[in-house]
Coordinates of C-alpha atoms in Angstrom, one line a residue:
Chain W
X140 CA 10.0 33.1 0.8
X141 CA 7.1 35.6 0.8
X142 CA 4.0 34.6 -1.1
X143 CA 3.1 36.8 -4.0
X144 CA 0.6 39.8 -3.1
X145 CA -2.9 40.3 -5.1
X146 CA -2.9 43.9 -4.4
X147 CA 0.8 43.7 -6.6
X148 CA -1.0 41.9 -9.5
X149 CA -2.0 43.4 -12.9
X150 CA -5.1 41.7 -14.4
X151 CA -6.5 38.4 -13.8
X152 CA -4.6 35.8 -12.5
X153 CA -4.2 32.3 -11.8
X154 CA -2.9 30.8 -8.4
X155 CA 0.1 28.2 -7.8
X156 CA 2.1 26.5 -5.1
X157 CA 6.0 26.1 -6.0
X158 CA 7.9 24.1 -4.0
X159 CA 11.2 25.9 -4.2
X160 CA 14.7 24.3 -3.7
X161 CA 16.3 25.4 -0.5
X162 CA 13.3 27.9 0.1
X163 CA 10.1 25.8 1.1
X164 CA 6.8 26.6 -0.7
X165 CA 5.6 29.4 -2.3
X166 CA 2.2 30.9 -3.6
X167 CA 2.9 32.8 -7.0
X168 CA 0.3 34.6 -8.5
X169 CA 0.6 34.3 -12.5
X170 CA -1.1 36.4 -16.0
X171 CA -0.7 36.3 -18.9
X172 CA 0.9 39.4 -19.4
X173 CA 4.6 39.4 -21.6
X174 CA 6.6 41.8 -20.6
X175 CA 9.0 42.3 -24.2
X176 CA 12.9 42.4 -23.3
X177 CA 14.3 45.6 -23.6
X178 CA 17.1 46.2 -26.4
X179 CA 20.7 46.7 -25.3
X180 CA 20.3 46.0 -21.7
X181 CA 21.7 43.3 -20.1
X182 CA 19.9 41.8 -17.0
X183 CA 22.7 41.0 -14.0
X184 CA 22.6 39.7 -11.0
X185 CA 24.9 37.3 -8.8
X186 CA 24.3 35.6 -5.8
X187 CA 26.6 33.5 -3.0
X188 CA 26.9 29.5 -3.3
X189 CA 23.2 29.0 -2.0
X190 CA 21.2 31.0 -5.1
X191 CA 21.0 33.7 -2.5
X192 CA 21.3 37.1 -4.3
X193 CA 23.6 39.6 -3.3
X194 CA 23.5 42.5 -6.4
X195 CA 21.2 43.4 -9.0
X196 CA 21.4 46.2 -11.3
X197 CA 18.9 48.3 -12.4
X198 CA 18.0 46.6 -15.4
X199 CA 17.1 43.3 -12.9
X200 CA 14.9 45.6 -10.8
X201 CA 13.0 47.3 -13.9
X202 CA 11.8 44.0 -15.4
X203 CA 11.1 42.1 -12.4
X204 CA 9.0 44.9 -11.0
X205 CA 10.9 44.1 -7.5
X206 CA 13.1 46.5 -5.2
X207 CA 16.7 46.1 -4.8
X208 CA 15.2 46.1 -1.5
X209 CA 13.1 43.0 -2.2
X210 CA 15.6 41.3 -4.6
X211 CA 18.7 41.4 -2.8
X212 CA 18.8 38.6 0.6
X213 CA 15.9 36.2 -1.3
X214 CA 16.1 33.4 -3.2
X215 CA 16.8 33.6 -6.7
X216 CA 13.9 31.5 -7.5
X217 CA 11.8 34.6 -6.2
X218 CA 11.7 34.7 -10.6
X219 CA 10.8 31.4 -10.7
X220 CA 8.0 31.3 -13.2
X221 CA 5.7 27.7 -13.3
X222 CA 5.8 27.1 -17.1
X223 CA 9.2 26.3 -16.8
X224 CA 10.6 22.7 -16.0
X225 CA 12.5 21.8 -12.8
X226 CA 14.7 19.5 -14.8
X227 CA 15.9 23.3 -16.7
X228 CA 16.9 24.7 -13.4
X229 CA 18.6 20.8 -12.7
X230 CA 20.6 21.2 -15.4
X231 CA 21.8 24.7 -14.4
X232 CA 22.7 23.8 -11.1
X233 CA 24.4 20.3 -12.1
X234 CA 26.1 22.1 -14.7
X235 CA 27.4 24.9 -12.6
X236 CA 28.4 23.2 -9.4
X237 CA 30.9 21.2 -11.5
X238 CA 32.6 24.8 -12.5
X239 CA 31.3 24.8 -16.4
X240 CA 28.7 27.7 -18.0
X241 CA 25.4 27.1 -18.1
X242 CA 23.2 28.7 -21.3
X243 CA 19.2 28.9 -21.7
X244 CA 16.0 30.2 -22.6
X245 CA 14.2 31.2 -19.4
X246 CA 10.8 32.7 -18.6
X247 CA 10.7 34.7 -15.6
X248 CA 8.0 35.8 -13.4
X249 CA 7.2 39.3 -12.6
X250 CA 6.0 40.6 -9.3
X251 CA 3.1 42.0 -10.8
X252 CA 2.7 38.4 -12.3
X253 CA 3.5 39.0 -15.6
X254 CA 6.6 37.5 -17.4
X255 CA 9.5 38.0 -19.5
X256 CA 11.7 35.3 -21.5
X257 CA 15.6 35.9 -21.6
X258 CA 18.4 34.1 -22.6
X259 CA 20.4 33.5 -19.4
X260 CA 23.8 32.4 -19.3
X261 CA 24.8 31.2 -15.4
X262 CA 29.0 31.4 -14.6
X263 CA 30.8 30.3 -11.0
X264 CA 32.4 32.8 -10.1
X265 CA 36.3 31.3 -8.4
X266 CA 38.3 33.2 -6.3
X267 CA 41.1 31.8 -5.1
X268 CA 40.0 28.3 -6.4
X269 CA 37.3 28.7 -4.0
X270 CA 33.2 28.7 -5.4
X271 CA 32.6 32.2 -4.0
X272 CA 29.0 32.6 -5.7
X273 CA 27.0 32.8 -9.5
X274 CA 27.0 35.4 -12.2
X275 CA 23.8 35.7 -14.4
X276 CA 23.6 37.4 -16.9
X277 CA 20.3 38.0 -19.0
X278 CA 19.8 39.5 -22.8
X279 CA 17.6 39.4 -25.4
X280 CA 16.3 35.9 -26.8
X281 CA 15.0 35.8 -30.6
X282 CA 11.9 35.1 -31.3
X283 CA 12.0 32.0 -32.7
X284 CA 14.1 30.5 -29.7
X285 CA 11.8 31.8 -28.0
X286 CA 8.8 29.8 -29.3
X287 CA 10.9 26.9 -29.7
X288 CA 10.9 26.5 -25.8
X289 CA 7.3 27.6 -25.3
X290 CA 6.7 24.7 -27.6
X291 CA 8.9 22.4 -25.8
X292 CA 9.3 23.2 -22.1
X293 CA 5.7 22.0 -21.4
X294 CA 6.9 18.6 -22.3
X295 CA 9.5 18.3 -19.7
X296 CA 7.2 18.1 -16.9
Chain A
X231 CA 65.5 50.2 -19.0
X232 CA 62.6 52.1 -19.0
X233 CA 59.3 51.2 -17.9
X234 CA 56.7 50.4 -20.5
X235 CA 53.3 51.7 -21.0
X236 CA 50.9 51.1 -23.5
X237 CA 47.5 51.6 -24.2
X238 CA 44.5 49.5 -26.4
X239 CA 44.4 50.5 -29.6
X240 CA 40.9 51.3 -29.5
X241 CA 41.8 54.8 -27.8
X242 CA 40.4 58.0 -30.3
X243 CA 43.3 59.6 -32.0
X244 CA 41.8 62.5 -31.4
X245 CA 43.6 61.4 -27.9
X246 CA 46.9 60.4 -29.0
X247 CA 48.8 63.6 -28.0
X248 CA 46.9 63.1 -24.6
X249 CA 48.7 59.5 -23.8
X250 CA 51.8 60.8 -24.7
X251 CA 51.5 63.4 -22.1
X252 CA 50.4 61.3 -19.7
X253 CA 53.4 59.9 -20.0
X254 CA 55.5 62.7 -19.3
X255 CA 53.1 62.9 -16.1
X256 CA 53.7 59.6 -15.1
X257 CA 57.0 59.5 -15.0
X258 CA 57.4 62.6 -12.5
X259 CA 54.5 61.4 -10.6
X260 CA 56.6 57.8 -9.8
X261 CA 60.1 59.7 -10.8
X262 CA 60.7 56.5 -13.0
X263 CA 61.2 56.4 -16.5
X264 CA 58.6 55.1 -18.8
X265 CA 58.1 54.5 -22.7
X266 CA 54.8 54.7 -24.3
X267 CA 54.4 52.0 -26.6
X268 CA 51.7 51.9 -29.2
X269 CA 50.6 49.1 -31.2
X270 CA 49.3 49.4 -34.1
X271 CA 46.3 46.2 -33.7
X272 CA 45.2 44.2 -30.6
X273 CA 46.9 41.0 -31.7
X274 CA 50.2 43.0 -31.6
X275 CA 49.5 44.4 -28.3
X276 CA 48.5 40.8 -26.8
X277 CA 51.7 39.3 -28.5
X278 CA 53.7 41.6 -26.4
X279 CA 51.5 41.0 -23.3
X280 CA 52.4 37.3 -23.2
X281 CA 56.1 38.1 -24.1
X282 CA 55.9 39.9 -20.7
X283 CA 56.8 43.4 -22.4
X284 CA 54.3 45.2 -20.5
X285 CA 54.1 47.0 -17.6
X286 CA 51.4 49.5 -17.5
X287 CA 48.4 49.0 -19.8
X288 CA 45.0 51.3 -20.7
X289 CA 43.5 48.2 -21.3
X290 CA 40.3 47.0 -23.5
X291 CA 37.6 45.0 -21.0
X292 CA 38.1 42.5 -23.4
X293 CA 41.7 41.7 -22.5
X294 CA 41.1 42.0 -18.6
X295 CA 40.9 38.8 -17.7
X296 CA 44.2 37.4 -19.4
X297 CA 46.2 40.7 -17.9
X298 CA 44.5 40.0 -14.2
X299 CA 44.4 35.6 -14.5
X300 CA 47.4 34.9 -16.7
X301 CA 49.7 37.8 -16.4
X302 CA 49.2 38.8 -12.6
X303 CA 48.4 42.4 -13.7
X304 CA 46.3 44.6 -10.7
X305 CA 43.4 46.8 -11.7
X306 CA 43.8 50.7 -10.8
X307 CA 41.7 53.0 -11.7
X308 CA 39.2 53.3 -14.9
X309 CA 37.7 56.6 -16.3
X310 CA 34.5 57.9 -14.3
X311 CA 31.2 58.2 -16.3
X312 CA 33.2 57.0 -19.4
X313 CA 31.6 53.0 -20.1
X314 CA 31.9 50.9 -23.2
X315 CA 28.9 51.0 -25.3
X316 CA 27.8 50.0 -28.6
X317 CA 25.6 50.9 -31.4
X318 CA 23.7 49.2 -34.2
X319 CA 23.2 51.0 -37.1
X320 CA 22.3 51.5 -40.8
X321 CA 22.7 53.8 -43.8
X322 CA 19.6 56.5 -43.2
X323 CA 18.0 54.7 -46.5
X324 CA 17.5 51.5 -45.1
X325 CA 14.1 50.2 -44.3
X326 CA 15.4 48.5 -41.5
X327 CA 13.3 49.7 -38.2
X328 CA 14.2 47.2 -35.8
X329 CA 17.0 44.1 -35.6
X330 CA 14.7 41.3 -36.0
X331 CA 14.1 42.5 -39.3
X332 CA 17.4 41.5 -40.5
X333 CA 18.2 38.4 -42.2
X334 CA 21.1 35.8 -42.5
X335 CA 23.2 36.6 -44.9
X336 CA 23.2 40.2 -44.3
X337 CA 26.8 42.3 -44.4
X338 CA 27.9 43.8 -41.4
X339 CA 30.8 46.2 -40.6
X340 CA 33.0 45.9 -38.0
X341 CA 36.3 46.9 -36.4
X342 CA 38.7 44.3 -34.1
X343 CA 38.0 46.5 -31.0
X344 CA 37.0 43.2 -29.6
X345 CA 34.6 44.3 -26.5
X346 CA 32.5 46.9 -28.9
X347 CA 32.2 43.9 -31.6
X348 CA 31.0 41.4 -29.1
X349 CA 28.4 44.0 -28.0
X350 CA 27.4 44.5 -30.9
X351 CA 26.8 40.6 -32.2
X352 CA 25.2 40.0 -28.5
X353 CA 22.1 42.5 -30.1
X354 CA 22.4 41.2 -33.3
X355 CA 21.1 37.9 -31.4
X356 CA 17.7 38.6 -31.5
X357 CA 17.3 38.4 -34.9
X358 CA 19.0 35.0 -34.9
X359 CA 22.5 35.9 -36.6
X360 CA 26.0 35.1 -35.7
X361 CA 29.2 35.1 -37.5
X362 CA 28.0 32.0 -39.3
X363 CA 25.4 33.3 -40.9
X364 CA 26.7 37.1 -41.8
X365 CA 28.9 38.5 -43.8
X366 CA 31.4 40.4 -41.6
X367 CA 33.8 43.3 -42.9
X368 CA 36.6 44.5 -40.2
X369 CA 37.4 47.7 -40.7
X370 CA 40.4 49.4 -40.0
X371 CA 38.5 52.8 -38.1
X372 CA 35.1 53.4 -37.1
X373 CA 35.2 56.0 -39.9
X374 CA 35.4 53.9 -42.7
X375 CA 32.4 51.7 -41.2
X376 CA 30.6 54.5 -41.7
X377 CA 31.9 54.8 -44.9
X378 CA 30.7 51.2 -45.8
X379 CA 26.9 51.8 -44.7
X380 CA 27.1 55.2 -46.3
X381 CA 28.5 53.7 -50.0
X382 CA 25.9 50.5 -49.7
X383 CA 28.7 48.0 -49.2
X384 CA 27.6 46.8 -45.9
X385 CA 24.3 46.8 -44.8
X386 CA 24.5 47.2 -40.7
X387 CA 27.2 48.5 -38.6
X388 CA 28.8 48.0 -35.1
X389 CA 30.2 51.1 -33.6
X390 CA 31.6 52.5 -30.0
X391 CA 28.7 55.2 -29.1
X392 CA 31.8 57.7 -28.5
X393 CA 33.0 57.0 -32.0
X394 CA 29.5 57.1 -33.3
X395 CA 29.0 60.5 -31.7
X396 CA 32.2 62.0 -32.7
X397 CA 31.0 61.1 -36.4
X398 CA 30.8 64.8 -38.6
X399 CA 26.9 65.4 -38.4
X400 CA 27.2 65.2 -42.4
X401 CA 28.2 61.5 -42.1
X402 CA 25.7 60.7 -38.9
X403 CA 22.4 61.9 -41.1
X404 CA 23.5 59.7 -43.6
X405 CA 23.2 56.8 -41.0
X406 CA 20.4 55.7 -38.3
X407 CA 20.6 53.8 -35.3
X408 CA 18.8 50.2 -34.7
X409 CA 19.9 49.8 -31.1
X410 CA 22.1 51.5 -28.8
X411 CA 23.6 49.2 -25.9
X412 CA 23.0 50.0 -21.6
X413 CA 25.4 47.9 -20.5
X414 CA 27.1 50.2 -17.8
X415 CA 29.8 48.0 -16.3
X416 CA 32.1 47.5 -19.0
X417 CA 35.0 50.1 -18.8
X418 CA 38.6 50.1 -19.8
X419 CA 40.8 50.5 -16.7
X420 CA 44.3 51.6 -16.2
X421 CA 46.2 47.9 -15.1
X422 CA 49.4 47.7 -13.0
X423 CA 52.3 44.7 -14.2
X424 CA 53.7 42.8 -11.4
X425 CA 56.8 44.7 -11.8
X426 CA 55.3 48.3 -10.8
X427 CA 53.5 46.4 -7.9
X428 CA 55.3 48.0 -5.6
X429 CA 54.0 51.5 -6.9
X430 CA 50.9 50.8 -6.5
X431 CA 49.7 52.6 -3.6
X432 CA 51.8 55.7 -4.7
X433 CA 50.8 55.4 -8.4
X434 CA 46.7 55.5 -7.7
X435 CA 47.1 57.5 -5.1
X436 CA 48.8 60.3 -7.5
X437 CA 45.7 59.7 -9.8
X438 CA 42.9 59.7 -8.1
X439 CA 44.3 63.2 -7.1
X440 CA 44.6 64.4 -10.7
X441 CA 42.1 66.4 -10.6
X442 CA 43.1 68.7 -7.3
X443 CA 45.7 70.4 -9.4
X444 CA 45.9 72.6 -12.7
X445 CA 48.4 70.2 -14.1
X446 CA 46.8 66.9 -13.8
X447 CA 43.6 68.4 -15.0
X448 CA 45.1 69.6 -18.0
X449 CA 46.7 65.8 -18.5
X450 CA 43.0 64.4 -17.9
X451 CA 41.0 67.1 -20.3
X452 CA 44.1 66.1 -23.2
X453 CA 42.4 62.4 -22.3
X454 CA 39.3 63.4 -22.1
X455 CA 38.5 62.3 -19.0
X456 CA 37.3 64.3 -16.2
X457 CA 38.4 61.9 -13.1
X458 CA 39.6 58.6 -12.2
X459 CA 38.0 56.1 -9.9
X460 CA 39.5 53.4 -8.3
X461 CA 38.8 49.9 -9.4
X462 CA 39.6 47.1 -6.6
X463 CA 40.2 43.5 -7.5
X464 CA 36.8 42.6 -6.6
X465 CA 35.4 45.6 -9.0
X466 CA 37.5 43.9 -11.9
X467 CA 36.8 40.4 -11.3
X468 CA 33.0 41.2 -11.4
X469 CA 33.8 42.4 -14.9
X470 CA 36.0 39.6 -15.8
X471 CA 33.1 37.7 -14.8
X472 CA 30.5 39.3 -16.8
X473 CA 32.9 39.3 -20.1
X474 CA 32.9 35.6 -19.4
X475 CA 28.8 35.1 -19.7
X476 CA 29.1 37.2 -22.8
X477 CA 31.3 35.4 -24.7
X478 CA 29.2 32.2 -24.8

């Protein structure tokens, strides 16, 4: 996946290398800017059996500050923020690939480096009784959830 | 034995005379006979669902997945530009500027059109409340929801924006909205039973064309609706889908 730009950054910033599952490594480019979630949108998005996304809608593309363009073909971890513990996104995987719904608080990484929390809830989507790909969908998180996992999700490193 | 039709109870009664003549247009657009149906509540209408009553539904998004996974039933068409939304609001007197100002224990209005209600707890989220922790009045209209903000005896309500809108202006300064929802890809849709399946082709065909005569137009203005658009299996199970994460 394509390393973050500085030219696309708002602010100061600090520097990281992910290593990303299924994509290789990745230099993201982080603030501390919060981006607050919207009210009444949801945030969709689905991608095939690899975490490859194939739609967005236009809530997805306002928050992230990415293009359709840029979204749809990459990775989904091109949100992939790195305050948050690998063991969350373990969970989601395990708990999807064995056909159940995942739900959690996740803080996602802007393009311009800033981030947004939502509370995500991750689907299989079966046709057929075949895995045919994942539905995300994102809304608003309280506050106070919020915190909680700003408080804890630095322990599960 | 006639063919039966029915459609969510949800629909506006300012719409009523409008399904009935649908009807009528359906039945000399397939030359078959068919019986509209209404019920009165949802659990009614589902009851006669899994009794295998139904043929043709104008079903609630809510109910999609059991008519398309249990029942076999195929999506057709669903109004163009006409989504489910909801609203959040309160009487005009209330403090209230935002939901994370409200509190457990607060009363809230509702009405058993089950995907407006769910919409409407999902923004109730952010300020931490569920149906554990409120006090939840379903109402038998949006109407009388109003009624209950407007006479102090619930403090937040959950409405359809259409039903919102179509409020008298008197009633809608006496209330104030906290949240409006931009959900865009929840729609009710017109489903086919397996029964009609081999209509199909003739029976979307026939409304997707609606609006090329003076007739059909007139059917779809008595529905308010300007046009139909087709809604293919993938379209519906992409809803289905979504309906699923939100019900967590």
């Amino acid at each position: 996946m394509q390393d973050m730009n500085p030219d696309d950054i708002a602010g100061t910033y600090r520097e990281y290398t992910l290593e990303l599952y299924n994509a290789g490594t990745r230099t993201i480019l982080v603030t501390d800017i919060e981006t607050p979630y919207p009210d009444g949108r949801l945030i969709v998005s689905r991608t095939d059996p690899d975490g490859i996304i194939t739609h967005v809608n236009r809530s997805f593309v306002e928050m992230s500050r990415y293009s359709e363009e840029d979204l749809v073909g990459a990775p989904h971890s091109i949100l992939r923020h790195p305050d948050m513990p690998p063991a969350a996104f373990k969970d989601l995987w395990n708990t999807v690939a064995n056909g159940e719904t995942w739900h959690g608080y996740v803080k996602n990484l802007r393009k311009d480096g800033g981030f947004y929390w939502v509370k995500a809830t991750v689907i299989p989507n079966v046709r057929d009784n075949r895995l045919v790909g994942y539905t995300s969908v994102r809304r608003k998180p309280s506050r106070k959830k919020v915190e909680e996992c700003a408080a804890l999700y630095p322990t599960l490193f | 034995m006639p063919y039966i039709f029915t459609v969510s109870p949800d629909f506006t009664p300012d719409h009523l005379a409008g399904w009935f003549i649908f009807n009528t247009w359906l039945q000399r657009a397939l030359r078959e006979a068919f019986h509209l149906e209404l019920y009165d509540d949802f659990q009614s209408q589902r009851e006669a669902i899994h009794a295998d009553k139904i043929d043709l539904i104008y079903a609630n998004p809510y109910d999609a997945a059991m008519l398309v996974r249990d029942k076999g039933f195929t999506p057709l068409v669903k109004p163009v530009g006409h989504s489910d939304e909801a609203i959040i609001a309160v009487s005009a007197d209330n403090g209230m500027t935002e939901v994370e100002a409200l509190q457990p224990g607060v009363r809230v209005a509702t009405t058993d059109d089950p995907d407006v209600h769910m919409m409407g707890m999902i923004m109730l989220e952010p300020a931490d409340l569920n149906a554990d922790n409120i006090h939840l009045k379903t109402c038998d209209s949006y109407v009388l929801v109003a009624k209950k903000l407007v006479r102090g005896e619930s403090d937040v309500g959950i409405f359809l924006d259409e039903a919102f809108n179509d409020l008298s202006s008197m009633v809608k300064r006496q209330l104030r909205v906290l949240v409006s929802s931009q959900i865009q890809v929840v729609h009710h849709s017109l489903m086919l039973g397996p029964k009609l399946a081999p209509h199909y082709d003739a029976l979307r065909q026939a409304l997707l064309a609606m609006p090329d005569d003076p007739k059909g137009r007139g059917v779809l203005s008595s529905l308010g609706v300007t046009r139909w658009g087709g809604v293919d299996q993938e379209e519906m199970e992409f809803m289905i889908d979504l309906m699923d994460t939100l019900m967590v």
